[in-house]
C-alpha cells in the first residue's frame, strides 16, 4: 500500500469522508458527485484514466431505500450499472476496486447472523440494485466487496444524511420521544472501523472477494437505543414499535445481523457494537484528525 494512489468516489458521503481521512497517509484523490457522476460510463472511464489510481474505493450509492421503489432505473444506474463502469475502468487500469454493499441483500428470515456464503434474497428495488452491484464489482480482478449495515458514527458537526443510530442519539439528546423497533435485529457498522477494515484488507493483501464488515454482536433497535441512553446517562422515552406498525414503501429485512468471521480470519476482528458506540460517543466533540 505504501505510496498507492487511492481514488475515493462518493467522497462527500458519510463513509467516503471517513475513508478519505483513513487513507490520508497515501496519495488520496477524493472525488465527489460534483466532479464525477458515476452513472456516466464515459465520465468514469475519463476520470480513472486521468487520476491513474492503484485503488478505487467506491463509496457512492443511491441510498434512498423507499425512493428506489419509485425510481428503479435511477437506483440500478447508480448501484449497479455505474459499478460495472468502475469495474471496467479498474480492470483497464489494473487497479483494485473496493465496493460496499448491504445487509438488505438478505430477506431477514434467518435466526443466526448471515455469512458470506448464505444465499441472498433481496426484497426491494434498492436491495436488488445493490446485489447486482456486488456481482458487477466482483467481475473486476482482485475486487473487494464489503457488506456494511446501519452505518453510524458521524461527528456532531456532520451536515449530510444521518443513519438511524446517529438520529436516535441526536433525538435523545434533544429530549424527543423516540420510536424504536423491537423486532428488527441489527449489527451496526461504525464508520471508522469500516474505514480501518478497508485499509487492513488492502494493506495486508487479503484474499479478494466478499466480506461482511459489521461490529460484533447483534441487538434489536430497542436494545441499541437503550445502550446508547445508558452510555450517555440519559433516560429518554423509548416507544416500542414493531415493523408491521410502521408502513414503509420498501420491504425491510427484520433480522439483518451479519457474521464477521471471514473478516476476522483475514486478520481484522471488528470490535463489538457496544465498544464502537462508546468510542463514537467519546469522540464526537473532538475535532477531526
Ligand atoms: N448508510 C447505511 O446505513 C448503509 C447501510 C448499508 C450499506 N450502505 C452502503 O455503504 C456505502 C456508503 O453509504 P453512505 O451511507 O456513506 O452513503 P451517503 O452518505 O449517502 O453517501 C453517498 C454519496 O454518493 C454520492 N452519489 C450518489 N449518486 C452519485 C452519482 N451518481 N455519482 C457520484 N456520486 C453519487 C452522494 O452524493 P449526493 O449526496 O450529492 O447525492 C453521496 O455523497 C454505500 O454503498 C451504501 O449503499 C450504507
Short mmCIF file of C-alpha atoms and ligand atoms in Angstrom, two decimals:
data_model
loop_
_atom_site.label_atom_id
_atom_site.label_comp_id
_atom_site.label_asym_id
_atom_site.label_seq_id
_atom_site.Cartn_x
_atom_site.Cartn_y
_atom_site.Cartn_z
CA UNK A 1 0.00 0.00 0.00
CA UNK A 2 2.89 2.39 0.54
CA UNK A 3 2.69 5.24 -1.93
CA UNK A 4 -0.52 3.95 -3.50
CA UNK A 5 -2.78 6.43 -5.25
CA UNK A 6 -6.28 5.91 -3.85
CA UNK A 7 -9.25 7.38 -5.69
CA UNK A 8 -12.25 7.68 -3.35
CA UNK A 9 -15.52 8.04 -5.24
CA UNK A 10 -18.53 9.40 -3.33
CA UNK A 11 -16.01 11.18 -1.12
CA UNK A 12 -18.54 13.64 0.36
CA UNK A 13 -20.76 10.92 1.87
CA UNK A 14 -20.62 9.52 5.43
CA UNK A 15 -18.38 6.61 4.55
CA UNK A 16 -16.49 8.43 1.79
CA UNK A 17 -15.35 11.16 4.16
CA UNK A 18 -14.15 8.59 6.71
CA UNK A 19 -12.28 6.61 4.06
CA UNK A 20 -10.59 9.78 2.79
CA UNK A 21 -9.44 10.55 6.34
CA UNK A 22 -8.24 6.97 6.98
CA UNK A 23 -6.16 6.86 3.80
CA UNK A 24 -4.63 10.29 4.36
CA UNK A 25 -1.12 8.77 4.60
CA UNK A 26 -1.43 7.70 0.96
CA UNK A 27 -1.92 9.82 -2.10
CA UNK A 28 -5.69 10.19 -1.77
CA UNK A 29 -7.78 11.65 -4.56
CA UNK A 30 -11.28 12.41 -3.19
CA UNK A 31 -13.88 12.61 -5.93
CA UNK A 32 -17.32 13.99 -5.12
CA UNK A 33 -20.52 13.83 -7.14
CA UNK A 34 -19.89 17.37 -8.38
CA UNK A 35 -16.68 16.16 -10.02
CA UNK A 36 -17.89 12.78 -11.25
CA UNK A 37 -21.35 11.38 -11.88
CA UNK A 38 -20.66 7.66 -11.76
CA UNK A 39 -23.75 6.89 -13.84
CA UNK A 40 -21.92 8.25 -16.90
CA UNK A 41 -19.73 5.47 -18.27
CA UNK A 42 -17.64 7.94 -20.28
CA UNK A 43 -17.08 10.18 -17.25
CA UNK A 44 -15.98 7.20 -15.17
CA UNK A 45 -13.55 5.96 -17.81
CA UNK A 46 -12.20 9.50 -18.30
CA UNK A 47 -11.79 10.20 -14.58
CA UNK A 48 -9.97 6.92 -13.91
CA UNK A 49 -7.69 7.49 -16.92
CA UNK A 50 -6.86 10.98 -15.58
CA UNK A 51 -6.34 10.04 -11.92
CA UNK A 52 -4.48 6.78 -12.70
CA UNK A 53 -5.30 5.19 -9.31
CA UNK A 54 -3.87 2.00 -7.87
CA UNK A 55 -7.03 1.58 -5.80
CA UNK A 56 -10.58 2.80 -6.44
CA UNK A 57 -12.82 2.91 -3.35
CA UNK A 58 -16.44 3.39 -4.34
CA UNK A 59 -18.49 4.96 -1.55
CA UNK A 60 -21.13 6.46 -3.88
CA UNK A 61 -24.61 4.97 -3.93
CA UNK A 62 -28.31 5.62 -4.35
CA UNK A 63 -29.34 5.03 -0.73
CA UNK A 64 -32.97 6.13 -0.65
CA UNK A 65 -34.49 2.72 0.08
CA UNK A 66 -38.12 3.81 -0.22
CA UNK A 67 -37.41 6.25 -3.07
CA UNK A 68 -35.90 3.43 -5.11
CA UNK A 69 -39.33 1.77 -5.34
CA UNK A 70 -40.48 4.75 -7.43
CA UNK A 71 -37.16 5.28 -9.23
CA UNK A 72 -35.88 1.79 -10.02
CA UNK A 73 -33.80 2.89 -13.00
CA UNK A 74 -32.02 5.60 -11.01
CA UNK A 75 -31.24 3.04 -8.30
CA UNK A 76 -30.00 0.50 -10.84
CA UNK A 77 -27.93 3.16 -12.62
CA UNK A 78 -26.05 4.26 -9.50
CA UNK A 79 -25.92 0.97 -7.57
CA UNK A 80 -25.32 -1.47 -10.40
CA UNK A 81 -24.50 -0.14 -13.88
CA UNK A 82 -22.17 2.57 -12.52
CA UNK A 83 -20.36 -0.17 -10.60
CA UNK A 84 -19.91 -2.06 -13.86
CA UNK A 85 -18.24 1.08 -15.29
CA UNK A 86 -15.98 1.36 -12.24
CA UNK A 87 -15.12 -2.35 -12.51
CA UNK A 88 -14.22 -1.99 -16.18
CA UNK A 89 -12.15 1.12 -15.51
CA UNK A 90 -10.38 -0.64 -12.64
CA UNK A 91 -9.62 -3.66 -14.81
CA UNK A 92 -8.29 -1.49 -17.67
CA UNK A 93 -6.09 0.39 -15.25
CA UNK A 94 -5.02 -2.69 -13.24
CA UNK A 95 -6.41 -1.03 -10.11
CA UNK A 96 -8.07 -2.76 -7.15
CA UNK A 97 -11.77 -1.90 -6.80
CA UNK A 98 -13.32 -1.70 -3.33
CA UNK A 99 -17.09 -1.50 -3.21
CA UNK A 100 -19.66 -1.51 -0.37
CA UNK A 101 -22.94 -3.36 -0.18
CA UNK A 102 -25.64 -4.02 2.35
CA UNK A 103 -27.34 -6.50 4.67
CA UNK A 104 -30.54 -5.73 2.71
CA UNK A 105 -29.48 -8.31 0.09
CA UNK A 106 -30.94 -10.86 2.55
CA UNK A 107 -34.64 -11.35 3.23
CA UNK A 108 -34.24 -11.26 7.01
CA UNK A 109 -35.78 -14.64 7.71
CA UNK A 110 -32.62 -16.04 9.37
CA UNK A 111 -32.18 -16.58 13.10
CA UNK A 112 -28.38 -16.54 13.11
CA UNK A 113 -26.13 -13.84 11.60
CA UNK A 114 -25.76 -14.18 7.85
CA UNK A 115 -22.47 -15.47 6.45
CA UNK A 116 -20.99 -14.55 3.09
CA UNK A 117 -21.97 -17.90 1.58
CA UNK A 118 -25.66 -17.56 2.53
CA UNK A 119 -27.96 -17.11 -0.46
CA UNK A 120 -29.14 -13.54 -0.96
CA UNK A 121 -32.84 -12.89 -1.47
CA UNK A 122 -33.46 -9.17 -1.99
CA UNK A 123 -36.94 -7.90 -1.16
CA UNK A 124 -36.81 -4.34 -2.57
CA UNK A 125 -35.57 -2.44 -5.61
CA UNK A 126 -32.74 -0.93 -3.55
CA UNK A 127 -31.70 -4.38 -2.31
CA UNK A 128 -31.79 -5.90 -5.80
CA UNK A 129 -29.79 -2.99 -7.24
CA UNK A 130 -27.13 -3.41 -4.53
CA UNK A 131 -26.93 -7.17 -5.13
CA UNK A 132 -26.42 -6.61 -8.83
CA UNK A 133 -23.72 -4.06 -7.94
CA UNK A 134 -21.91 -6.70 -5.87
CA UNK A 135 -21.83 -9.11 -8.78
CA UNK A 136 -20.63 -6.46 -11.22
CA UNK A 137 -17.94 -5.22 -8.79
CA UNK A 138 -16.63 -8.75 -8.29
CA UNK A 139 -16.13 -9.03 -12.06
CA UNK A 140 -13.07 -6.80 -11.64
CA UNK A 141 -9.99 -8.91 -10.90
CA UNK A 142 -8.91 -8.58 -7.26
CA UNK A 143 -12.02 -6.62 -6.21
CA UNK A 144 -13.34 -6.42 -2.64
CA UNK A 145 -17.00 -6.04 -1.69
CA UNK A 146 -17.67 -5.17 1.95
CA UNK A 147 -21.26 -5.56 3.14
CA UNK A 148 -21.92 -2.97 5.82
CA UNK A 149 -25.03 -2.36 7.87
CA UNK A 150 -26.63 0.64 9.62
CA UNK A 151 -23.57 2.86 9.34
CA UNK A 152 -23.08 5.17 12.33
CA UNK A 153 -20.55 7.48 13.89
CA UNK A 154 -20.60 10.88 12.20
CA UNK A 155 -19.14 13.89 14.00
CA UNK A 156 -21.64 16.20 15.70
CA UNK A 157 -20.98 18.81 13.03
CA UNK A 158 -21.93 16.45 10.16
CA UNK A 159 -24.35 18.16 7.76
CA UNK A 160 -25.13 15.21 5.46
CA UNK A 161 -27.52 12.30 5.68
CA UNK A 162 -27.52 10.59 9.09
CA UNK A 163 -28.13 6.93 9.79
CA UNK A 164 -30.63 5.51 12.30
CA UNK A 165 -28.25 5.35 15.27
CA UNK A 166 -26.94 8.89 14.76
CA UNK A 167 -30.55 10.10 14.52
CA UNK A 168 -31.55 8.19 17.66
CA UNK A 169 -28.70 9.73 19.65
CA UNK A 170 -29.48 13.24 18.33
CA UNK A 171 -33.13 12.68 19.24
CA UNK A 172 -32.41 11.55 22.79
CA UNK A 173 -30.05 14.46 23.35
CA UNK A 174 -32.78 16.81 22.13
CA UNK A 175 -35.23 15.21 24.59
CA UNK A 176 -37.53 13.82 21.90
CA UNK A 177 -39.73 10.78 22.33
CA UNK A 178 -38.30 8.01 20.13
CA UNK A 179 -39.98 5.09 18.41
CA UNK A 180 -37.70 2.04 18.40
CA UNK A 181 -38.18 -1.27 16.61
CA UNK A 182 -38.33 -4.28 18.88
CA UNK A 183 -38.38 -6.84 16.07
CA UNK A 184 -35.57 -5.60 13.84
CA UNK A 185 -32.23 -7.14 14.75
CA UNK A 186 -29.06 -5.42 13.57
CA UNK A 187 -25.28 -5.48 13.83
CA UNK A 188 -24.38 -1.83 13.10
CA UNK A 189 -21.13 -0.74 11.41
CA UNK A 190 -19.05 2.05 12.95
CA UNK A 191 -17.70 4.25 10.16
CA UNK A 192 -14.07 4.50 11.39
CA UNK A 193 -13.98 0.71 11.90
CA UNK A 194 -15.23 0.14 8.33
CA UNK A 195 -12.53 2.51 7.05
CA UNK A 196 -9.92 0.63 9.14
CA UNK A 197 -11.15 -2.73 7.84
CA UNK A 198 -10.89 -1.43 4.27
CA UNK A 199 -7.36 -0.30 4.95
CA UNK A 200 -6.46 -3.64 6.53
CA UNK A 201 -7.75 -5.75 3.62
CA UNK A 202 -5.75 -3.70 1.14
CA UNK A 203 -2.59 -3.31 3.21
CA UNK A 204 -2.44 -6.99 4.19
CA UNK A 205 -3.13 -8.13 0.61
CA UNK A 206 -6.02 -10.23 1.89
CA UNK A 207 -7.80 -12.57 -0.49
CA UNK A 208 -10.16 -10.51 -2.63
CA UNK A 209 -13.90 -11.16 -2.59
CA UNK A 210 -16.92 -10.60 -0.42
CA UNK A 211 -16.63 -9.72 3.30
CA UNK A 212 -19.20 -8.90 5.97
CA UNK A 213 -17.98 -5.78 7.76
CA UNK A 214 -20.09 -5.06 10.83
CA UNK A 215 -19.32 -4.56 14.50
CA UNK A 216 -19.58 -7.65 16.66
CA UNK A 217 -22.79 -8.81 18.34
CA UNK A 218 -26.41 -8.20 17.48
CA UNK A 219 -29.33 -6.39 19.07
CA UNK A 220 -32.79 -5.02 18.36
CA UNK A 221 -33.02 -1.28 17.71
CA UNK A 222 -34.71 -1.01 21.10
CA UNK A 223 -31.64 -2.61 22.76
CA UNK A 224 -29.26 -0.39 20.75
CA UNK A 225 -31.17 2.73 21.82
CA UNK A 226 -31.23 1.58 25.46
CA UNK A 227 -27.45 1.03 25.42
CA UNK A 228 -26.84 4.45 23.84
CA UNK A 229 -29.02 6.04 26.54
CA UNK A 230 -27.14 4.14 29.25
CA UNK A 231 -23.75 5.25 27.92
CA UNK A 232 -24.99 8.85 27.65
CA UNK A 233 -26.57 8.79 31.12
CA UNK A 234 -29.96 9.77 29.66
CA UNK A 235 -33.45 8.38 30.31
CA UNK A 236 -35.28 9.01 27.03
CA UNK A 237 -38.82 7.90 26.33
CA UNK A 238 -38.43 4.93 24.02
CA UNK A 239 -41.70 3.86 22.45
CA UNK A 240 -41.51 0.23 21.29
CA UNK A 241 -42.88 -0.39 17.80
CA UNK A 242 -42.97 -3.41 15.53
CA UNK A 243 -42.16 -3.38 11.81
CA UNK A 244 -45.80 -4.01 10.93
CA UNK A 245 -46.85 -0.90 12.90
CA UNK A 246 -44.83 1.39 10.61
CA UNK A 247 -45.90 1.42 6.96
CA UNK A 248 -42.89 1.73 4.66
CA UNK A 249 -42.83 1.62 0.89
CA UNK A 250 -39.91 -0.81 0.59
CA UNK A 251 -39.79 -4.09 2.48
CA UNK A 252 -37.03 -4.28 5.13
CA UNK A 253 -35.45 -7.46 6.41
CA UNK A 254 -36.25 -7.94 10.13
CA UNK A 255 -33.15 -9.92 11.00
CA UNK A 256 -30.17 -8.09 9.49
CA UNK A 257 -27.24 -9.23 11.61
CA UNK A 258 -24.16 -10.27 9.66
CA UNK A 259 -21.39 -12.63 10.72
CA UNK A 260 -17.90 -11.11 10.63
CA UNK A 261 -15.84 -14.29 10.98
CA UNK A 262 -14.39 -14.14 7.47
CA UNK A 263 -13.04 -10.64 8.06
CA UNK A 264 -11.69 -11.74 11.46
CA UNK A 265 -9.97 -14.72 9.81
CA UNK A 266 -8.37 -12.23 7.41
CA UNK A 267 -6.85 -10.51 10.47
CA UNK A 268 -9.42 -7.81 11.27
CA UNK A 269 -11.86 -8.66 14.06
CA UNK A 270 -14.38 -5.84 14.33
CA UNK A 271 -14.90 -4.79 17.99
CA UNK A 272 -18.39 -5.17 19.50
CA UNK A 273 -21.04 -2.62 18.59
CA UNK A 274 -21.19 -1.52 22.25
CA UNK A 275 -17.45 -0.79 22.21
CA UNK A 276 -17.79 1.10 18.91
CA UNK A 277 -20.73 3.08 20.28
CA UNK A 278 -18.66 4.06 23.32
CA UNK A 279 -15.72 5.19 21.16
CA UNK A 280 -18.03 7.24 18.98
CA UNK A 281 -19.85 8.95 21.87
CA UNK A 282 -16.49 9.79 23.45
CA UNK A 283 -15.07 11.24 20.24
CA UNK A 284 -17.91 13.31 18.80
CA UNK A 285 -16.69 16.62 20.14
CA UNK A 286 -13.07 16.10 19.19
CA UNK A 287 -12.02 17.95 16.05
CA UNK A 288 -11.46 15.62 13.06
CA UNK A 289 -7.85 14.38 12.93
N1 LIG B 1 -25.86 4.26 5.35
C1 LIG B 1 -26.06 3.00 5.72
O1 LIG B 1 -26.54 2.71 6.82
C2 LIG B 1 -25.68 1.89 4.79
C3 LIG B 1 -26.15 0.60 5.07
C4 LIG B 1 -25.78 -0.45 4.21
C5 LIG B 1 -24.95 -0.21 3.13
N2 LIG B 1 -24.53 1.07 2.87
C6 LIG B 1 -23.65 1.27 1.73
O2 LIG B 1 -22.46 1.90 2.17
C7 LIG B 1 -21.94 2.77 1.16
C8 LIG B 1 -21.75 4.17 1.71
O3 LIG B 1 -23.01 4.68 2.16
P1 LIG B 1 -23.14 6.11 2.87
O4 LIG B 1 -24.17 5.98 3.93
O5 LIG B 1 -21.79 6.64 3.22
O6 LIG B 1 -23.77 6.95 1.70
P2 LIG B 1 -24.07 8.53 1.64
O7 LIG B 1 -23.68 9.21 2.89
O8 LIG B 1 -25.49 8.63 1.14
O9 LIG B 1 -23.08 8.99 0.51
C9 LIG B 1 -23.23 8.57 -0.81
C10 LIG B 1 -22.53 9.57 -1.69
O10 LIG B 1 -22.68 9.13 -3.03
C11 LIG B 1 -22.97 10.27 -3.81
N3 LIG B 1 -23.64 9.88 -5.04
C12 LIG B 1 -24.91 9.44 -5.22
N4 LIG B 1 -25.14 9.22 -6.51
C13 LIG B 1 -24.00 9.53 -7.17
C14 LIG B 1 -23.63 9.52 -8.54
N5 LIG B 1 -24.49 9.18 -9.50
N6 LIG B 1 -22.37 9.89 -8.87
C15 LIG B 1 -21.48 10.23 -7.91
N7 LIG B 1 -21.78 10.27 -6.59
C16 LIG B 1 -23.03 9.93 -6.25
C17 LIG B 1 -23.87 11.11 -2.91
O11 LIG B 1 -23.92 12.43 -3.40
P3 LIG B 1 -25.24 13.32 -3.06
O12 LIG B 1 -25.35 13.38 -1.57
O13 LIG B 1 -24.94 14.61 -3.71
O14 LIG B 1 -26.39 12.57 -3.69
C18 LIG B 1 -23.14 10.98 -1.58
O15 LIG B 1 -22.10 11.92 -1.44
C19 LIG B 1 -22.95 2.69 0.00
O16 LIG B 1 -22.55 1.71 -0.91
C20 LIG B 1 -24.22 2.23 0.70
O17 LIG B 1 -25.13 1.60 -0.18
C21 LIG B 1 -24.88 2.11 3.67
#
